[in-house]
PDB file of C-alpha atoms in Angstrom:
ATOM      1  CA  PRO T   6     136.354 206.001 132.178  1.00  0.00           C
ATOM      2  CA  SER T   7     134.839 202.241 132.624  1.00  0.00           C
ATOM      3  CA  ARG T   8     132.153 200.322 131.301  1.00  0.00           C
ATOM      4  CA  PRO T   9     130.746 196.854 132.271  1.00  0.00           C
ATOM      5  CA  SER T  10     131.744 194.019 130.821  1.00  0.00           C
ATOM      6  CA  GLY T  11     129.489 192.496 128.005  1.00  0.00           C
ATOM      7  CA  LEU T  12     128.930 195.474 126.336  1.00  0.00           C
ATOM      8  CA  SER T  13     127.114 195.143 123.291  1.00  0.00           C
ATOM      9  CA  LEU T  14     128.212 197.108 120.485  1.00  0.00           C
ATOM     10  CA  PRO T  15     126.258 197.752 117.312  1.00  0.00           C
ATOM     11  CA  PRO T  16     128.148 196.544 114.049  1.00  0.00           C
ATOM     12  CA  PHE T  17     127.048 199.798 111.510  1.00  0.00           C
ATOM     13  CA  SER T  18     124.748 199.575 108.673  1.00  0.00           C
ATOM     14  CA  LEU T  19     124.057 201.887 105.344  1.00  0.00           C
ATOM     15  CA  SER T  20     120.989 203.173 107.088  1.00  0.00           C
ATOM     16  CA  SER T  21     122.415 204.485 110.090  1.00  0.00           C
ATOM     17  CA  GLY T  22     124.287 207.059 107.423  1.00  0.00           C
ATOM     18  CA  CYS T  23     127.626 206.807 109.129  1.00  0.00           C
ATOM     19  CA  VAL T  24     128.371 204.235 106.106  1.00  0.00           C
ATOM     20  CA  SER T  25     128.620 205.068 102.325  1.00  0.00           C
ATOM     21  CA  ILE T  26     129.316 201.893  99.921  1.00  0.00           C
ATOM     22  CA  LEU T  27     132.005 204.553  98.275  1.00  0.00           C
ATOM     23  CA  LYS T  28     133.819 206.113 100.589  1.00  0.00           C
ATOM     24  CA  GLY T  29     133.354 203.406 103.827  1.00  0.00           C
ATOM     25  CA  ILE T  30     132.907 204.572 107.521  1.00  0.00           C
ATOM     26  CA  ASP T  31     132.625 207.793 108.688  1.00  0.00           C
ATOM     27  CA  GLN T  32     133.889 207.922 111.935  1.00  0.00           C
ATOM     28  CA  SER T  33     132.964 211.310 113.188  1.00  0.00           C
ATOM     29  CA  CYS T  34     129.334 210.043 112.636  1.00  0.00           C
ATOM     30  CA  VAL T  35     130.047 206.056 114.221  1.00  0.00           C
ATOM     31  CA  ASN T  36     131.709 208.902 118.088  1.00  0.00           C
ATOM     32  CA  LYS T  37     128.806 210.707 117.311  1.00  0.00           C
ATOM     33  CA  CYS T  38     125.885 207.630 117.182  1.00  0.00           C
ATOM     34  CA  MET T  39     127.939 206.339 120.323  1.00  0.00           C
ATOM     35  CA  GLU T  40     127.733 209.950 122.297  1.00  0.00           C
ATOM     36  CA  ASP T  41     124.229 210.555 121.778  1.00  0.00           C
ATOM     37  CA  ASN T  42     122.949 207.243 122.208  1.00  0.00           C
ATOM     38  CA  LYS T  43     124.944 205.293 124.894  1.00  0.00           C
ATOM     39  CA  SER T  44     126.064 207.772 126.714  1.00  0.00           C
ATOM     40  CA  PHE T  45     130.094 207.574 126.119  1.00  0.00           C
ATOM     41  CA  THR T  46     132.023 210.834 126.204  1.00  0.00           C
ATOM     42  CA  SER T  47     134.323 212.970 123.475  1.00  0.00           C
ATOM     43  CA  GLN T  48     136.788 210.949 124.865  1.00  0.00           C
ATOM     44  CA  CYS T  49     136.135 207.076 124.731  1.00  0.00           C
ATOM     45  CA  SER T  50     133.777 207.316 121.340  1.00  0.00           C
ATOM     46  CA  PRO T  51     136.526 207.537 118.601  1.00  0.00           C
ATOM     47  CA  ALA T  52     137.416 203.869 119.930  1.00  0.00           C
ATOM     48  CA  PHE T  53     134.447 203.063 118.306  1.00  0.00           C
ATOM     49  CA  GLY T  54     134.870 204.373 114.890  1.00  0.00           C
ATOM     50  CA  THR T  55     138.276 202.932 114.959  1.00  0.00           C
ATOM     51  CA  LEU T  56     136.657 199.888 115.356  1.00  0.00           C
ATOM     52  CA  ALA T  57     133.872 200.129 112.958  1.00  0.00           C
ATOM     53  CA  ASP T  58     135.721 201.767 110.629  1.00  0.00           C
ATOM     54  CA  CYS T  59     138.369 198.356 110.312  1.00  0.00           C
ATOM     55  CA  GLY T  60     135.083 196.069 109.795  1.00  0.00           C
ATOM     56  CA  PHE T  61     134.273 198.046 107.095  1.00  0.00           C
ATOM     57  CA  LYS T  62     137.389 197.682 105.458  1.00  0.00           C
ATOM     58  CA  ASN T  63     138.719 193.768 106.755  1.00  0.00           C
ATOM     59  CA  CYS T  64     135.122 192.443 106.917  1.00  0.00           C
ATOM     60  CA  LYS T  65     132.889 193.797 104.187  1.00  0.00           C
ATOM     61  CA  ALA T  66     132.191 190.494 102.457  1.00  0.00           C
ATOM     62  CA  GLU T  67     131.422 188.394 105.710  1.00  0.00           C
ATOM     63  CA  CYS T  68     128.618 190.840 106.324  1.00  0.00           C
ATOM     64  CA  ILE T  69     127.664 191.795 103.515  1.00  0.00           C
ATOM     65  CA  SER T  70     124.310 190.525 103.806  1.00  0.00           C
ATOM     66  CA  GLY T  71     123.107 192.585 106.708  1.00  0.00           C
ATOM     67  CA  ASP T  72     122.958 190.929 110.017  1.00  0.00           C
ATOM     68  CA  PRO T  73     125.357 191.881 112.742  1.00  0.00           C
ATOM     69  CA  ASP T  74     124.938 188.708 113.992  1.00  0.00           C
ATOM     70  CA  ALA T  75     125.825 186.334 111.190  1.00  0.00           C
ATOM     71  CA  GLU T  76     129.106 183.697 111.703  1.00  0.00           C
ATOM     72  CA  SER T  77     130.512 185.266 109.323  1.00  0.00           C
ATOM     73  CA  CYS T  78     130.453 188.795 110.250  1.00  0.00           C
ATOM     74  CA  VAL T  79     130.851 188.188 114.430  1.00  0.00           C
ATOM     75  CA  THR T  80     133.676 185.362 113.337  1.00  0.00           C
ATOM     76  CA  CYS T  81     135.867 188.438 111.157  1.00  0.00           C
ATOM     77  CA  ASN T  82     135.357 191.185 113.535  1.00  0.00           C
ATOM     78  CA  GLU T  83     135.991 189.332 116.728  1.00  0.00           C
ATOM     79  CA  GLN T  84     139.439 187.692 114.715  1.00  0.00           C
ATOM     80  CA  LYS T  85     140.325 190.941 112.706  1.00  0.00           C
ATOM     81  CA  CYS T  86     138.880 193.840 114.914  1.00  0.00           C
ATOM     82  CA  SER T  87     138.300 193.093 118.185  1.00  0.00           C
ATOM     83  CA  PRO T  88     141.634 192.449 120.168  1.00  0.00           C
ATOM     84  CA  ALA T  89     143.098 195.999 119.434  1.00  0.00           C
ATOM     85  CA  PHE T  90     139.572 197.571 120.932  1.00  0.00           C
ATOM     86  CA  HIS T  91     139.977 195.411 123.537  1.00  0.00           C
ATOM     87  CA  SER T  92     142.868 195.880 124.462  1.00  0.00           C
ATOM     88  CA  SER T  93     142.690 199.670 124.137  1.00  0.00           C
ATOM     89  CA  THR T  94     139.457 200.203 126.026  1.00  0.00           C
ATOM     90  CA  GLY T  95     139.259 197.151 128.204  1.00  0.00           C
ATOM     91  CA  PHE T  96     135.492 196.649 127.337  1.00  0.00           C
ATOM     92  CA  GLU T  97     134.603 193.192 126.624  1.00  0.00           C
ATOM     93  CA  VAL T  98     132.550 193.291 123.009  1.00  0.00           C
ATOM     94  CA  GLN T  99     129.581 191.238 122.347  1.00  0.00           C
ATOM     95  CA  CYS T 100     128.249 192.283 118.863  1.00  0.00           C
ATOM     96  CA  LYS T 101     124.784 192.393 118.722  1.00  0.00           C
ATOM     97  CA  TYR T 102     122.185 194.323 116.370  1.00  0.00           C
ATOM     98  CA  ASP T 103     121.259 197.735 118.129  1.00  0.00           C
ATOM     99  CA  LYS T 104     118.016 199.897 116.589  1.00  0.00           C
ATOM    100  CA  ASP T 105     119.686 203.067 117.924  1.00  0.00           C
ATOM    101  CA  CYS T 106     122.847 203.178 115.200  1.00  0.00           C
ATOM    102  CA  ASN T 107     121.304 200.419 112.668  1.00  0.00           C
ATOM    103  CA  GLY T 108     118.283 201.602 112.017  1.00  0.00           C
ATOM    104  CA  ASP T 109     115.669 198.416 110.752  1.00  0.00           C
ATOM    105  CA  SER T 110     117.272 196.926 108.458  1.00  0.00           C
ATOM    106  CA  ALA T 111     118.967 194.171 109.660  1.00  0.00           C
ATOM    107  CA  GLY T 112     117.689 190.687 110.283  1.00  0.00           C
ATOM    108  CA  VAL T 113     115.341 190.733 107.283  1.00  0.00           C
ATOM    109  CA  THR T 114     112.580 188.098 106.891  1.00  0.00           C
ATOM    110  CA  SER T 115     110.903 185.854 105.148  1.00  0.00           C
ATOM    111  CA  GLY T 116     108.629 187.424 102.162  1.00  0.00           C
ATOM    112  CA  ASP T 117     106.557 187.292  99.049  1.00  0.00           C
ATOM    113  CA  LEU T 118     107.906 187.743  95.656  1.00  0.00           C
ATOM    114  CA  VAL T 119     107.029 191.440  94.460  1.00  0.00           C
ATOM    115  CA  TRP T 120     106.874 192.737  91.026  1.00  0.00           C
ATOM    116  CA  THR T 121     106.328 194.690  88.481  1.00  0.00           C
ATOM    117  CA  ASP T 122     106.209 195.576  84.586  1.00  0.00           C
ATOM    118  CA  CYS T 123     108.269 197.912  83.794  1.00  0.00           C
ATOM    119  CA  GLY T 124     107.884 198.142  79.853  1.00  0.00           C
ATOM    120  CA  SER T 125     106.862 199.851  77.547  1.00  0.00           C
ATOM    121  CA  ALA T 126     103.360 199.442  75.837  1.00  0.00           C
ATOM    122  CA  GLY T 127     105.213 199.471  72.240  1.00  0.00           C
ATOM    123  CA  ASP T 128     107.129 196.088  73.556  1.00  0.00           C
ATOM    124  CA  ILE T 129     106.598 192.838  72.073  1.00  0.00           C
ATOM    125  CA  ALA T 130     105.848 190.552  75.957  1.00  0.00           C
ATOM    126  CA  THR T 131     102.796 191.694  77.898  1.00  0.00           C
ATOM    127  CA  VAL T 132     103.544 190.233  81.363  1.00  0.00           C
ATOM    128  CA  LYS T 133     100.802 188.111  82.943  1.00  0.00           C
ATOM    129  CA  SER T 134     102.171 187.005  85.991  1.00  0.00           C
ATOM    130  CA  VAL T 135     105.285 186.387  88.018  1.00  0.00           C
ATOM    131  CA  SER T 136     105.253 184.535  90.895  1.00  0.00           C
ATOM    132  CA  GLY T 137     108.232 182.103  93.259  1.00  0.00           C
ATOM    133  CA  THR T 138     109.145 181.583  96.773  1.00  0.00           C
ATOM    134  CA  PRO T 139     112.387 182.717  97.216  1.00  0.00           C
ATOM    135  CA  VAL T 140     114.738 180.991  99.971  1.00  0.00           C
ATOM    136  CA  VAL T 141     118.177 180.685 101.100  1.00  0.00           C
ATOM    137  CA  GLY T 142     120.941 177.941 100.839  1.00  0.00           C
ATOM    138  CA  ALA T 143     118.648 175.970  98.425  1.00  0.00           C
ATOM    139  CA  ASP T 144     117.315 175.756  94.602  1.00  0.00           C
ATOM    140  CA  PHE T 145     114.042 178.536  93.485  1.00  0.00           C
ATOM    141  CA  ASP T 146     112.302 179.481  90.601  1.00  0.00           C
ATOM    142  CA  VAL T 147     111.066 183.212  89.259  1.00  0.00           C
ATOM    143  CA  VAL T 148     109.153 182.360  86.833  1.00  0.00           C
ATOM    144  CA  ALA T 149     107.226 184.852  84.076  1.00  0.00           C
ATOM    145  CA  GLU T 150     104.621 184.746  82.377  1.00  0.00           C
ATOM    146  CA  LEU T 151     104.379 186.500  79.166  1.00  0.00           C
ATOM    147  CA  SER T 152     102.535 186.652  76.126  1.00  0.00           C
ATOM    148  CA  LEU T 153     104.076 187.326  72.628  1.00  0.00           C
ATOM    149  CA  ALA T 154     102.848 189.541  69.807  1.00  0.00           C
ATOM    150  CA  SER T 155     104.910 188.575  67.753  1.00  0.00           C
ATOM    151  CA  ASP T 156     108.178 186.039  67.020  1.00  0.00           C
ATOM    152  CA  VAL T 157     111.258 186.983  69.542  1.00  0.00           C
ATOM    153  CA  THR T 158     114.495 185.302  67.536  1.00  0.00           C
ATOM    154  CA  SER T 159     117.353 187.175  68.999  1.00  0.00           C
ATOM    155  CA  GLY T 160     118.338 189.602  71.535  1.00  0.00           C
ATOM    156  CA  THR T 161     119.971 190.567  74.516  1.00  0.00           C
ATOM    157  CA  VAL T 162     118.461 191.244  78.603  1.00  0.00           C
ATOM    158  CA  ASN T 163     120.354 192.808  81.542  1.00  0.00           C
ATOM    159  CA  LEU T 164     119.820 191.633  84.439  1.00  0.00           C
ATOM    160  CA  SER T 165     120.510 194.136  86.962  1.00  0.00           C
ATOM    161  CA  GLY T 166     120.208 193.668  91.128  1.00  0.00           C
ATOM    162  CA  SER T 167     121.340 194.836  94.641  1.00  0.00           C
ATOM    163  CA  LEU T 168     121.448 193.481  98.045  1.00  0.00           C
ATOM    164  CA  ASN T 169     120.292 195.219 100.800  1.00  0.00           C
ATOM    165  CA  GLY T 170     120.848 198.506  98.602  1.00  0.00           C
ATOM    166  CA  LEU T 171     123.826 197.869  97.034  1.00  0.00           C
ATOM    167  CA  ASN T 172     124.971 197.144  93.426  1.00  0.00           C
ATOM    168  CA  VAL T 173     125.606 193.761  92.834  1.00  0.00           C
ATOM    169  CA  LEU T 174     124.641 192.906  89.764  1.00  0.00           C
ATOM    170  CA  ASN T 175     124.609 194.457  85.698  1.00  0.00           C
ATOM    171  CA  VAL T 176     124.988 191.939  83.390  1.00  0.00           C
ATOM    172  CA  ASP T 177     124.000 191.581  79.390  1.00  0.00           C
ATOM    173  CA  GLN T 178     123.196 188.042  78.515  1.00  0.00           C
ATOM    174  CA  ASP T 179     122.106 187.291  75.042  1.00  0.00           C
ATOM    175  CA  LEU T 180     118.238 186.641  75.081  1.00  0.00           C
ATOM    176  CA  CYS T 181     118.431 182.843  72.968  1.00  0.00           C
ATOM    177  CA  THR T 182     120.886 181.439  75.124  1.00  0.00           C
ATOM    178  CA  ALA T 183     120.833 180.046  78.681  1.00  0.00           C
ATOM    179  CA  ASN T 184     123.759 180.752  81.228  1.00  0.00           C
ATOM    180  CA  ASP T 185     125.132 180.168  84.471  1.00  0.00           C
ATOM    181  CA  ILE T 186     125.411 183.726  86.371  1.00  0.00           C
ATOM    182  CA  SER T 187     127.490 183.402  89.410  1.00  0.00           C
ATOM    183  CA  LEU T 188     126.929 186.183  91.553  1.00  0.00           C
ATOM    184  CA  PRO T 189     129.718 188.905  93.481  1.00  0.00           C
ATOM    185  CA  LEU T 190     130.752 188.398  97.157  1.00  0.00           C
ATOM    186  CA  ASN T 191     129.699 184.933  97.278  1.00  0.00           C
ATOM    187  CA  ALA T 192     126.312 185.734  97.055  1.00  0.00           C
ATOM    188  CA  GLY T 193     124.947 183.218  94.826  1.00  0.00           C
ATOM    189  CA  ASP T 194     123.715 182.165  91.349  1.00  0.00           C
ATOM    190  CA  LEU T 195     121.433 183.047  88.742  1.00  0.00           C
ATOM    191  CA  TYR T 196     120.416 180.540  86.031  1.00  0.00           C
ATOM    192  CA  TRP T 197     118.895 182.166  82.787  1.00  0.00           C
ATOM    193  CA  PRO T 198     117.211 180.371  80.177  1.00  0.00           C
ATOM    194  CA  ASP T 199     116.376 180.862  76.757  1.00  0.00           C
ATOM    195  CA  ALA T 200     113.257 182.858  76.491  1.00  0.00           C
ATOM    196  CA  CYS T 201     112.854 182.916  72.886  1.00  0.00           C
ATOM    197  CA  GLY T 202     109.987 181.864  71.351  1.00  0.00           C
ATOM    198  CA  SER T 203     107.020 182.017  68.566  1.00  0.00           C
ATOM    199  CA  ALA T 204     103.927 184.225  69.254  1.00  0.00           C
ATOM    200  CA  GLY T 205     101.678 183.324  71.265  1.00  0.00           C
ATOM    201  CA  ASP T 206     101.985 182.330  75.944  1.00  0.00           C
ATOM    202  CA  MET T 207     105.934 181.654  76.695  1.00  0.00           C
ATOM    203  CA  THR T 208     107.237 180.894  80.261  1.00  0.00           C
ATOM    204  CA  VAL T 209     110.737 182.463  81.333  1.00  0.00           C
ATOM    205  CA  ASP T 210     111.856 180.228  84.362  1.00  0.00           C
ATOM    206  CA  VAL T 211     114.900 182.056  86.166  1.00  0.00           C
ATOM    207  CA  LYS T 212     116.390 180.081  88.921  1.00  0.00           C
ATOM    208  CA  ALA T 213     118.201 180.924  91.493  1.00  0.00           C
ATOM    209  CA  ASN T 214     120.487 179.666  94.420  1.00  0.00           C
ATOM    210  CA  LEU T 215     120.998 182.418  96.985  1.00  0.00           C
ATOM    211  CA  LYS T 216     123.235 182.219  99.703  1.00  0.00           C
ATOM    212  CA  LEU T 217     122.723 185.343 102.297  1.00  0.00           C
ATOM    213  CA  SER T 218     119.598 186.102 103.681  1.00  0.00           C
ATOM    214  CA  ALA T 219     119.308 189.486 102.619  1.00  0.00           C
ATOM    215  CA  SER T 220     116.629 192.477 100.742  1.00  0.00           C
ATOM    216  CA  TYR T 221     116.914 191.510  97.367  1.00  0.00           C
ATOM    217  CA  SER T 222     115.759 193.048  93.963  1.00  0.00           C
ATOM    218  CA  LEU T 223     116.513 191.926  90.221  1.00  0.00           C
ATOM    219  CA  THR T 224     115.349 193.718  87.180  1.00  0.00           C
ATOM    220  CA  LEU T 225     115.037 191.979  83.785  1.00  0.00           C
ATOM    221  CA  LYS T 226     115.210 194.099  81.338  1.00  0.00           C
ATOM    222  CA  SER T 227     115.820 193.592  77.084  1.00  0.00           C
ATOM    223  CA  ASP T 228     114.607 196.249  75.115  1.00  0.00           C
ATOM    224  CA  GLY T 229     111.617 195.752  73.094  1.00  0.00           C
ATOM    225  CA  VAL T 230     110.677 192.630  74.097  1.00  0.00           C
ATOM    226  CA  PHE T 231     109.516 193.215  77.949  1.00  0.00           C
ATOM    227  CA  CYS T 232     110.739 194.656  81.334  1.00  0.00           C
ATOM    228  CA  ILE T 233     110.473 193.036  84.565  1.00  0.00           C
ATOM    229  CA  GLU T 234     111.255 194.364  88.494  1.00  0.00           C
ATOM    230  CA  THR T 235     111.234 192.220  90.994  1.00  0.00           C
ATOM    231  CA  SER T 236     112.383 192.339  94.764  1.00  0.00           C
ATOM    232  CA  PHE T 237     111.584 189.721  98.088  1.00  0.00           C
ATOM    233  CA  ALA T 238     113.893 189.610 101.437  1.00  0.00           C
ATOM    234  CA  VAL T 239     114.916 186.005 102.349  1.00  0.00           C
TER     235      VAL T 239
END
């Protein structure tokens, strides 16, 4: 079969239903997507399943942002996967986003930080507000204003978070000790401050520097003290 050069090839995202973080690419799902949405025959479509599988296995970190047009994602696929595809099919592939196979999850834009008090009635702290202006490639602050019913002198806080729905953080941190925390996949860094203090108003300023444009969630939970859930896209 022949197709014109300059074929637009959709990288497959988690929302497509063809990708599992644990199991990898479902090649038959990719093949069917290309047949149903791009009118390829069943003889041609397996080349796309093979290509998607190669990208998942060899370029997962480079494409973790969810943006298929990201330089690192395109470059990795062109270097490690596209040559074999070109050779077997004769197609010239341009890696572009295609909503028919990817859904609407790619190419997120900047948005406001959304927060929820996920604590219990008996927690020491009342969360009055959480604010921040998330950005990529520069430091920014997530600032929580708390009111403590009594002194907090010790404890542990769990920091958990996700990137485009993929769990990438689950760290237990001493509540009263400042510490730098590196995110997996070179996604960036967090700075946890000393969050212990006397009864009354207290500010907890978590600093972040993110390297990838994506949708993020971050939960800060200290049993018996406070729980804060945040989400944002940059």
